[in-house]
Short mmCIF file of C-alpha atoms and ligand atoms in Angstrom, two decimals:
data_model
loop_
_atom_site.label_atom_id
_atom_site.label_comp_id
_atom_site.label_asym_id
_atom_site.label_seq_id
_atom_site.Cartn_x
_atom_site.Cartn_y
_atom_site.Cartn_z
CA MET A 1 -5.78 151.45 77.69
CA THR A 2 -9.14 150.10 76.47
CA PHE A 3 -10.12 146.83 74.78
CA LYS A 4 -10.60 148.83 71.58
CA ASP A 5 -7.03 150.20 71.85
CA LEU A 6 -5.80 146.61 71.90
CA GLY A 7 -7.11 146.20 68.36
CA LEU A 8 -10.09 143.96 69.11
CA SER A 9 -13.19 144.15 66.92
CA ALA A 10 -16.21 146.24 67.92
CA ALA A 11 -18.28 143.04 68.32
CA LEU A 12 -15.86 141.63 70.89
CA VAL A 13 -15.50 144.96 72.70
CA LYS A 14 -19.28 145.14 72.98
CA ALA A 15 -19.43 141.63 74.48
CA VAL A 16 -16.78 142.34 77.13
CA GLU A 17 -18.36 145.66 78.01
CA GLU A 18 -21.61 143.83 78.59
CA LYS A 19 -19.71 141.58 80.99
CA GLY A 20 -18.84 144.72 82.92
CA TYR A 21 -15.13 144.77 82.10
CA THR A 22 -14.09 148.40 81.94
CA LYS A 23 -10.43 147.90 81.04
CA PRO A 24 -8.09 145.05 80.16
CA SER A 25 -6.34 143.28 83.03
CA PRO A 26 -2.48 143.36 82.99
CA ILE A 27 -2.18 139.95 81.32
CA GLN A 28 -4.76 140.92 78.70
CA GLU A 29 -2.95 144.18 78.00
CA LYS A 30 0.35 142.34 77.58
CA ALA A 31 -0.74 139.17 75.79
CA ILE A 32 -3.51 140.28 73.43
CA PRO A 33 -1.38 142.43 71.06
CA PHE A 34 1.21 139.62 70.65
CA ILE A 35 -1.46 137.00 70.09
CA LEU A 36 -3.11 139.22 67.47
CA GLU A 37 0.29 139.44 65.74
CA GLY A 38 0.33 135.64 65.54
CA LYS A 39 3.21 135.16 68.00
CA ASP A 40 3.65 132.12 70.23
CA ILE A 41 3.21 132.95 73.91
CA LEU A 42 4.64 131.50 77.09
CA ALA A 43 2.54 133.03 79.83
CA SER A 44 2.96 132.86 83.54
CA ALA A 45 -0.58 133.34 84.68
CA GLN A 46 -2.20 132.65 87.97
CA THR A 47 -5.91 132.05 88.02
CA GLY A 48 -8.00 135.12 88.66
CA THR A 49 -5.88 137.32 86.42
CA GLY A 50 -8.30 137.28 83.48
CA LYS A 51 -6.11 134.93 81.44
CA THR A 52 -9.10 133.21 79.81
CA ALA A 53 -10.21 136.40 78.09
CA GLY A 54 -6.52 137.08 77.47
CA PHE A 55 -6.27 134.17 75.04
CA THR A 56 -9.93 133.84 74.00
CA LEU A 57 -10.52 137.38 72.74
CA PRO A 58 -7.62 137.57 70.24
CA VAL A 59 -8.30 134.03 69.01
CA LEU A 60 -11.97 134.88 68.45
CA HIS A 61 -10.89 138.08 66.70
CA TYR A 62 -8.66 136.06 64.37
CA LEU A 63 -11.26 133.35 63.71
CA ALA A 64 -14.07 135.83 63.03
CA ASP A 65 -11.83 137.82 60.72
CA THR A 66 -11.42 134.97 58.24
CA LYS A 67 -13.96 133.53 55.80
CA HIS A 68 -15.87 130.46 56.89
CA PRO A 69 -16.28 127.65 54.41
CA LYS A 70 -19.66 125.85 54.46
CA TYR A 71 -18.21 123.03 56.54
CA ARG A 72 -16.16 124.52 59.33
CA PRO A 73 -12.95 122.70 60.11
CA LEU A 74 -11.66 122.91 63.66
CA ARG A 75 -9.14 125.77 63.75
CA ALA A 76 -8.56 126.54 67.42
CA LEU A 77 -8.19 124.07 70.27
CA VAL A 78 -8.05 124.84 74.00
CA LEU A 79 -6.80 121.98 76.19
CA THR A 80 -7.56 122.13 79.92
CA PRO A 81 -6.77 119.71 82.77
CA THR A 82 -10.22 119.37 84.33
CA ARG A 83 -13.75 119.04 83.05
CA GLU A 84 -14.91 121.90 85.24
CA LEU A 85 -12.29 124.23 83.83
CA ALA A 86 -13.19 123.14 80.29
CA ALA A 87 -16.85 123.95 80.94
CA GLN A 88 -15.91 127.31 82.43
CA VAL A 89 -13.63 128.31 79.54
CA TYR A 90 -16.36 127.28 77.09
CA ASP A 91 -18.93 129.44 78.95
CA ASN A 92 -16.55 132.40 78.63
CA ILE A 93 -16.03 131.75 74.92
CA ARG A 94 -19.78 131.69 74.36
CA GLU A 95 -20.22 134.97 76.18
CA TYR A 96 -17.36 136.72 74.38
CA SER A 97 -18.43 135.39 70.96
CA LYS A 98 -22.04 136.53 71.34
CA TYR A 99 -21.76 139.05 68.51
CA VAL A 100 -19.40 137.21 66.19
CA ASN A 101 -20.10 134.38 63.75
CA ILE A 102 -18.15 131.66 65.55
CA LYS A 103 -19.14 128.13 66.46
CA SER A 104 -17.71 126.76 69.68
CA ALA A 105 -18.06 123.51 71.62
CA VAL A 106 -16.70 121.69 74.65
CA VAL A 107 -15.89 117.99 75.09
CA PHE A 108 -14.79 116.14 78.20
CA GLY A 109 -15.04 112.69 79.72
CA GLY A 110 -17.52 111.30 82.21
CA VAL A 111 -20.53 112.12 80.02
CA LYS A 112 -21.93 110.48 76.84
CA ALA A 113 -19.80 110.89 73.76
CA LYS A 114 -22.68 110.70 71.24
CA PRO A 115 -23.96 114.28 71.61
CA GLN A 116 -20.35 115.52 71.44
CA ILE A 117 -19.81 113.59 68.20
CA ALA A 118 -23.00 115.08 66.74
CA THR A 119 -21.89 118.62 67.65
CA LEU A 120 -18.45 118.09 66.12
CA LYS A 121 -20.00 116.71 62.93
CA ASN A 122 -21.82 120.00 62.40
CA GLY A 123 -18.52 121.85 62.27
CA VAL A 124 -16.89 123.83 65.08
CA ASP A 125 -14.37 126.70 64.86
CA ILE A 126 -13.05 126.58 68.43
CA LEU A 127 -13.14 123.58 70.73
CA VAL A 128 -12.37 123.33 74.44
CA ALA A 129 -11.41 119.84 75.57
CA THR A 130 -9.80 117.67 78.19
CA PRO A 131 -7.07 115.55 76.57
CA GLY A 132 -8.36 112.01 77.25
CA ARG A 133 -11.85 112.41 75.75
CA LEU A 134 -10.48 114.41 72.86
CA LEU A 135 -8.14 111.59 71.89
CA ASP A 136 -11.01 109.07 72.11
CA LEU A 137 -13.05 111.25 69.77
CA HIS A 138 -10.10 111.57 67.44
CA ASP A 139 -9.67 107.79 67.41
CA GLN A 140 -13.34 107.54 66.43
CA LYS A 141 -12.69 110.04 63.62
CA ALA A 142 -15.20 112.47 65.11
CA VAL A 143 -12.67 115.31 65.02
CA SER A 144 -9.66 116.23 62.92
CA PHE A 145 -6.71 118.38 63.93
CA LYS A 146 -5.40 118.84 60.39
CA ARG A 147 -6.60 122.42 60.06
CA ILE A 148 -5.67 123.68 63.52
CA ASP A 149 -4.26 127.21 63.40
CA VAL A 150 -4.07 127.92 67.12
CA LEU A 151 -3.36 125.57 70.03
CA ILE A 152 -3.88 126.80 73.58
CA LEU A 153 -2.64 124.87 76.61
CA ASP A 154 -4.39 126.23 79.69
CA GLU A 155 -3.07 125.33 83.17
CA ALA A 156 -0.29 123.38 81.45
CA ASP A 157 1.44 122.56 84.75
CA ARG A 158 -1.70 120.94 86.08
CA MET A 159 -2.05 118.90 82.90
CA LEU A 160 1.45 117.54 83.44
CA ASP A 161 0.69 116.85 87.13
CA MET A 162 -2.33 114.87 86.01
CA GLY A 163 -0.25 112.76 83.64
CA PHE A 164 -1.54 114.17 80.36
CA VAL A 165 1.83 114.74 78.73
CA ARG A 166 1.60 111.72 76.40
CA ASP A 167 -1.95 112.58 75.37
CA ILE A 168 -0.94 116.18 74.67
CA ASN A 169 2.03 115.13 72.55
CA LYS A 170 -0.12 112.64 70.67
CA ILE A 171 -2.79 115.28 69.95
CA ILE A 172 -0.10 117.67 68.74
CA SER A 173 1.38 115.01 66.45
CA PHE A 174 -1.83 115.16 64.36
CA MET A 175 -1.61 118.94 63.90
CA PRO A 176 0.04 120.92 61.12
CA GLU A 177 3.56 122.14 61.92
CA LYS A 178 2.64 125.71 61.11
CA ARG A 179 0.37 126.99 63.82
CA GLN A 180 0.28 129.43 66.71
CA ASN A 181 0.86 128.05 70.21
CA LEU A 182 -0.16 129.68 73.48
CA LEU A 183 0.94 128.07 76.74
CA PHE A 184 -0.40 129.24 80.09
CA SER A 185 1.00 127.88 83.32
CA ALA A 186 1.06 129.01 86.93
CA THR A 187 4.40 127.36 87.67
CA PHE A 188 7.46 126.57 85.58
CA SER A 189 9.06 123.27 86.50
CA ASN A 190 11.67 121.64 84.30
CA ASP A 191 8.95 119.43 82.82
CA ILE A 192 6.93 122.47 81.77
CA LYS A 193 10.02 124.10 80.28
CA LYS A 194 10.69 120.89 78.34
CA LEU A 195 7.10 120.76 77.08
CA ALA A 196 7.21 124.45 76.15
CA SER A 197 10.49 124.14 74.27
CA GLY A 198 9.09 121.22 72.25
CA ILE A 199 5.94 123.12 71.26
CA LEU A 200 6.58 126.87 71.17
CA LYS A 201 8.51 128.65 68.44
CA ASN A 202 10.32 131.86 69.42
CA PRO A 203 7.76 132.53 72.13
CA VAL A 204 7.19 135.88 73.74
CA SER A 205 7.25 135.56 77.53
CA VAL A 206 4.34 137.22 79.19
CA GLU A 207 4.52 137.59 82.92
CA THR A 208 1.86 139.19 85.04
CA ALA A 209 2.83 141.10 88.14
CA PRO A 210 4.06 138.42 90.56
CA GLN A 211 1.50 139.50 93.07
CA ASN A 212 -1.85 140.10 91.50
CA SER A 213 -4.15 142.54 93.18
CA THR A 214 -6.73 139.90 93.98
CA ALA A 215 -4.32 137.69 95.91
CA LYS A 216 -3.17 140.68 97.96
CA LYS A 217 -6.61 140.87 99.43
CA VAL A 218 -6.52 137.36 100.86
CA THR A 219 -5.81 137.08 104.58
CA HIS A 220 -4.38 133.86 105.95
CA GLN A 221 -5.13 132.24 109.27
CA VAL A 222 -3.82 128.99 110.67
CA TYR A 223 -5.57 127.21 113.53
CA LYS A 224 -3.55 124.58 115.32
CA VAL A 225 -5.92 121.75 116.11
CA ASP A 226 -5.69 117.99 116.61
CA LYS A 227 -6.55 115.82 113.62
CA LYS A 228 -9.45 114.14 115.40
CA LYS A 229 -10.99 117.50 116.30
CA LYS A 230 -10.89 119.01 112.83
CA THR A 231 -14.45 118.13 111.84
CA GLU A 232 -15.93 119.55 115.02
CA PHE A 233 -13.75 122.63 114.60
CA THR A 234 -14.85 123.15 110.99
CA ILE A 235 -18.52 122.93 111.93
CA LYS A 236 -18.02 125.41 114.77
CA LEU A 237 -16.12 127.79 112.51
CA ILE A 238 -18.88 127.78 109.91
CA LYS A 239 -21.75 127.96 112.37
CA ASP A 240 -20.27 130.57 114.74
CA ASN A 241 -19.47 132.87 111.84
CA ASN A 242 -22.70 132.18 109.92
CA TRP A 243 -20.72 131.54 106.79
CA THR A 244 -22.84 130.80 103.78
CA GLN A 245 -20.32 129.99 101.05
CA VAL A 246 -17.16 128.11 101.94
CA LEU A 247 -14.91 125.96 99.79
CA VAL A 248 -13.23 123.30 101.95
CA PHE A 249 -10.21 121.36 100.70
CA THR A 250 -9.33 117.88 101.87
CA ARG A 251 -6.34 115.84 100.74
CA THR A 252 -8.25 112.70 99.80
CA LYS A 253 -11.49 111.81 98.04
CA HIS A 254 -12.49 109.59 100.94
CA GLY A 255 -11.81 112.44 103.36
CA ALA A 256 -14.01 114.76 101.27
CA ASN A 257 -16.91 112.28 101.39
CA LYS A 258 -16.54 111.70 105.11
CA LEU A 259 -16.45 115.39 105.97
CA THR A 260 -19.42 116.12 103.69
CA GLU A 261 -21.49 113.46 105.45
CA LYS A 262 -20.60 114.90 108.85
CA LEU A 263 -21.41 118.46 107.81
CA ILE A 264 -24.81 117.39 106.52
CA LYS A 265 -25.43 115.45 109.72
CA ALA A 266 -24.63 118.64 111.67
CA GLY A 267 -27.21 120.55 109.64
CA VAL A 268 -24.79 122.32 107.30
CA SER A 269 -25.70 121.88 103.63
CA ALA A 270 -22.72 120.49 101.72
CA ALA A 271 -21.63 118.47 98.69
CA ALA A 272 -18.37 116.86 97.68
CA ILE A 273 -16.53 117.27 94.39
CA HIS A 274 -13.66 114.99 93.38
CA GLY A 275 -12.44 112.59 90.73
CA ASN A 276 -14.44 109.58 91.93
CA LYS A 277 -17.76 111.40 91.56
CA SER A 278 -19.73 111.02 88.35
CA GLN A 279 -19.59 114.03 86.06
CA GLY A 280 -23.30 114.59 86.73
CA ALA A 281 -22.64 114.77 90.47
CA ARG A 282 -19.62 117.07 89.96
CA THR A 283 -21.59 119.48 87.78
CA LYS A 284 -24.54 119.45 90.17
CA ALA A 285 -22.35 120.07 93.23
CA LEU A 286 -20.57 123.01 91.62
CA LYS A 287 -23.81 124.52 90.33
CA SER A 288 -25.52 124.23 93.75
CA PHE A 289 -22.51 125.85 95.37
CA LYS A 290 -22.38 128.70 92.86
CA ASP A 291 -26.11 129.44 93.11
CA ASN A 292 -25.96 129.25 96.93
CA SER A 293 -28.34 126.33 97.30
CA ILE A 294 -25.64 124.61 99.37
CA LYS A 295 -23.25 126.35 101.74
CA ILE A 296 -20.20 124.16 101.62
CA LEU A 297 -18.35 122.53 98.75
CA VAL A 298 -15.82 119.97 99.95
CA ALA A 299 -13.19 119.42 97.30
CA THR A 300 -9.94 117.70 96.58
CA ASP A 301 -7.34 119.60 94.58
CA ILE A 302 -9.41 118.97 91.44
CA ALA A 303 -11.16 122.22 92.31
CA ALA A 304 -7.99 124.09 93.19
CA ARG A 305 -7.26 125.21 89.68
CA GLY A 306 -9.02 127.54 87.38
CA LEU A 307 -12.44 127.47 88.95
CA ASP A 308 -13.99 130.87 89.04
CA ILE A 309 -16.48 131.30 91.85
CA PRO A 310 -17.19 135.02 91.92
CA LEU A 311 -16.82 136.67 95.32
CA LEU A 312 -16.13 133.44 97.19
CA PRO A 313 -15.34 134.77 100.69
CA HIS A 314 -13.81 131.76 102.47
CA VAL A 315 -11.55 128.84 101.72
CA ILE A 316 -10.77 126.32 104.47
CA ASN A 317 -7.84 123.96 104.16
CA TYR A 318 -9.18 121.13 106.27
CA GLU A 319 -5.84 119.54 105.52
CA LEU A 320 -2.82 121.33 104.14
CA PRO A 321 -1.66 120.19 100.72
CA ASN A 322 1.68 118.36 100.67
CA ILE A 323 2.68 120.33 97.57
CA PRO A 324 3.12 123.94 98.71
CA GLU A 325 2.16 125.38 95.29
CA ASP A 326 -1.26 123.77 95.71
CA TYR A 327 -1.87 126.04 98.69
CA VAL A 328 -1.48 129.05 96.41
CA HIS A 329 -3.90 127.55 93.89
CA ARG A 330 -6.42 126.64 96.55
CA ILE A 331 -6.48 130.08 98.12
CA GLY A 332 -6.66 131.61 94.65
CA ARG A 333 -10.32 130.55 94.63
CA THR A 334 -11.03 133.39 97.05
CA GLY A 335 -10.16 137.07 96.91
CA ARG A 336 -10.95 137.21 93.20
CA ALA A 337 -11.78 140.22 91.08
CA GLY A 338 -10.69 142.68 93.75
CA ALA A 339 -12.86 141.19 96.52
CA ALA A 340 -11.45 140.35 99.94
CA GLY A 341 -11.07 136.72 100.89
CA GLU A 342 -10.00 134.58 103.81
CA ALA A 343 -7.93 131.43 103.68
CA ILE A 344 -8.13 129.36 106.85
CA SER A 345 -5.98 126.31 107.45
CA LEU A 346 -6.43 123.68 110.13
CA VAL A 347 -3.01 122.35 110.99
CA CYS A 348 -2.40 119.27 113.13
CA SER A 349 0.95 118.07 114.42
CA GLU A 350 1.55 115.93 111.33
CA GLU A 351 1.21 118.92 109.03
CA VAL A 352 3.70 121.27 110.62
CA GLU A 353 6.24 120.51 107.91
CA TYR A 354 3.72 121.27 105.19
CA GLN A 355 3.02 124.64 106.79
CA SER A 356 6.70 125.37 106.94
CA GLU A 357 7.09 124.54 103.22
CA ILE A 358 4.17 126.82 102.37
CA GLU A 359 5.65 129.64 104.43
CA LYS A 360 8.94 129.20 102.60
CA LEU A 361 7.18 129.45 99.25
CA LEU A 362 5.20 132.52 100.33
CA ASN A 363 8.25 133.93 102.07
CA GLU A 364 6.06 134.74 105.00
CA LYS A 365 4.92 133.31 108.32
CA LEU A 366 1.23 132.61 108.52
CA ASN A 367 -0.74 134.04 111.42
CA SER A 368 -1.35 131.14 113.77
CA SER A 369 -3.85 130.67 116.62
CA ILE A 370 -5.18 128.16 119.10
CA ILE A 371 -8.82 128.22 120.11
CA ALA A 372 -9.97 127.47 123.65
CA GLY A 373 -11.53 124.03 123.75
CA PHE A 374 -9.45 122.90 120.78
CA GLU A 375 -5.97 123.10 122.26
CA PRO A 376 -3.78 120.58 120.43
CA THR A 377 -2.60 117.67 122.49
CA ASP A 378 -1.04 115.49 119.81
CA THR A 379 2.68 115.67 119.63
CA ALA A 380 4.55 115.70 116.38
CA PRO A 381 6.61 112.69 115.35
CA PRO A 382 10.24 113.15 116.57
CA LYS A 383 11.67 114.28 113.22
CA ARG A 384 8.86 116.70 112.62
CA ALA A 385 9.01 117.99 116.16
CA ALA A 386 12.59 118.98 115.46
CA THR A 387 11.48 120.93 112.42
CA GLN A 388 8.82 122.65 114.43
CA SER A 389 11.26 123.77 117.07
CA LYS A 390 13.28 125.41 114.31
CA GLY A 391 10.44 127.77 113.91
CA SER A 392 7.63 126.36 111.82
CA PHE A 393 5.12 128.31 113.83
CA GLY A 394 7.31 131.29 114.51
CA LYS A 395 10.89 132.39 114.56
CA LYS A 396 11.26 132.12 118.30
CA LYS A 397 8.91 130.27 120.56
CA LYS A 398 7.47 132.30 123.38
CA PRO A 399 7.22 130.50 126.68
CA GLY A 400 3.88 128.71 126.82
CA SER A 401 3.10 129.40 123.22
CA SER A 402 2.09 125.82 122.64
CA LYS A 403 -0.80 126.38 125.02
CA VAL A 404 -3.60 128.88 124.72
CA SER A 405 -2.01 132.21 125.29
CA ASN A 406 -2.86 135.86 125.11
CA GLY A 407 -0.10 136.42 122.61
CA SER A 408 0.07 139.25 120.19
CA LYS A 409 -3.21 140.49 118.86
CA PRO A 410 -4.09 138.98 115.53
CA LYS A 411 -4.33 141.39 112.68
CA ASN A 412 -6.84 139.05 111.09
CA LYS A 413 -10.44 139.48 112.13
CA PRO A 414 -11.11 136.95 114.89
CA HIS A 415 -13.45 134.12 114.01
CA PHE A 416 -14.27 133.21 117.59
CA LYS A 417 -15.05 135.24 120.65
CA ALA A 418 -12.31 133.41 122.54
CA ASN A 419 -9.85 133.68 119.71
CA LYS A 420 -6.31 133.44 121.03
CA THR A 421 -3.24 134.00 118.97
CA SER A 422 -0.12 132.07 119.65
CA GLY A 423 3.28 131.80 118.12
CA SER A 424 5.52 134.68 117.29
CA ASN A 425 4.71 135.04 113.67
CA SER A 426 4.52 138.45 112.12
CA GLY A 427 0.75 138.38 111.85
CA ARG A 428 0.98 140.22 108.59
CA GLY A 429 -1.70 137.90 107.40
CA ARG A 430 -1.10 138.76 103.78
CA THR A 431 0.61 136.75 101.20
CA SER A 432 3.32 137.84 98.95
CA ALA A 433 3.78 136.16 95.63
CA PRO A 434 5.39 132.78 95.47
CA LYS A 435 9.05 133.63 95.11
CA LYS A 436 9.97 130.31 93.60
CA LYS A 437 8.96 128.53 90.49
CA ARG A 438 8.39 131.59 88.43
CA PHE A 439 10.15 132.34 85.23
P1 AMP B 501 -9.69 133.99 84.81
O1 AMP B 501 -8.35 134.31 85.38
O2 AMP B 501 -9.69 133.92 83.33
O3 AMP B 501 -10.32 132.78 85.46
O4 AMP B 501 -10.68 135.23 85.15
C1 AMP B 501 -11.00 135.59 86.47
C2 AMP B 501 -12.24 136.48 86.56
O5 AMP B 501 -11.96 137.80 86.09
C3 AMP B 501 -13.44 136.00 85.76
O6 AMP B 501 -14.58 136.11 86.61
C4 AMP B 501 -13.56 136.96 84.62
O7 AMP B 501 -14.91 137.11 84.21
C5 AMP B 501 -13.01 138.23 85.22
N1 AMP B 501 -12.37 139.14 84.24
C6 AMP B 501 -11.62 138.80 83.16
N2 AMP B 501 -11.16 139.90 82.52
C7 AMP B 501 -11.62 140.97 83.22
C8 AMP B 501 -11.49 142.40 83.07
N3 AMP B 501 -10.78 142.94 82.08
N4 AMP B 501 -12.11 143.20 83.96
C9 AMP B 501 -12.83 142.64 84.99
N5 AMP B 501 -13.00 141.33 85.20
C10 AMP B 501 -12.39 140.48 84.32
#
């Protein structure tokens, strides 16, 4: 199957070939023909599957195929949860529309609205936007949704998590009834199903293989370490392994700032990205990380979705997320486009339950080690300790496994010379697809 076989125009095929895509990804192969037919789509799509081209290419095909009046009304709208994802989707649209007569733009908050208003005034065919800023611009009459033909909700679950449901419904209320709707989501909670049933008409369900080939290449490693030792451990991990591009996730914005400061103090170039940073700082941090002028990007879950950092080799969970699905999104930043990736998690006694929830979701025990010099001494709170003894770190505890041991050899490549594996987990070190929350 080629892009041409999917029915896309020669101009679009040329643009994707220039990007180096030799054949459509599974989601593109499945979704593009339906979208070209004008069907509504409900797509289960993890990041890294090529979903952006999956919805962009057929929409561009449709838009380029119709006559453009002198003033171009907005006909296609892509809503995304984060500014970074909006910018990334827009970059893709620009690349794919290189050889077609289509005007595109992006709008999001945190930056001046005036230039966005000026761009919209000139007429735009396809707009990428975050919901809040888009509504502001609509209130100012800088944009109209009356001629929308196609609405795309990207990372719809994240938009709901971020509280955008009212904004989305309000935006939709200004649109014509007759339009095509494409909804992409990584997970399918009841709220997403409710949103989908209110928007989509006779949708075709498009599901990519539960386990995409990129995620298969991610190895997982847990290091059990006390909370107060995590910073020192992270610095050692990065320095000992000479890592040059690592995305580190913290649970809080404050935690991200603190860790960034400490990394810089230790001579490791780093920047933080989270919701309290100005948009200028967020854009700069991401750009410096992508062009390798800094080694470490410390992020909250704002960066867990959608961001495409080609060939990112390492993700460190400085703290485990309390929502197990977020682990899957975080680690999805590595192991993309067929490359191998490593997901490392630092787990202290308080996080044992989180690890256990993640393992349940992945249906797999994570390979777990203790490093000499960083042996955990904190004990878990009583309730959590009980959970741990049920096997959070392994089905059956080996005697002495809570201390440094010469347990089974890790399948994962050791990060330290004195790397010791503990626990009785399988050491498969590879994830299988989340078994839950799929449709
Ligand atoms: P996405 O899931 O849309 O974020 O895309 C993930 C990555 O896959 C991006 O770097 C895309 O440029 C890349 N990509 C998308 N479609 C293809 C394809 N058919 N062949 C190779 N790479 C692709």
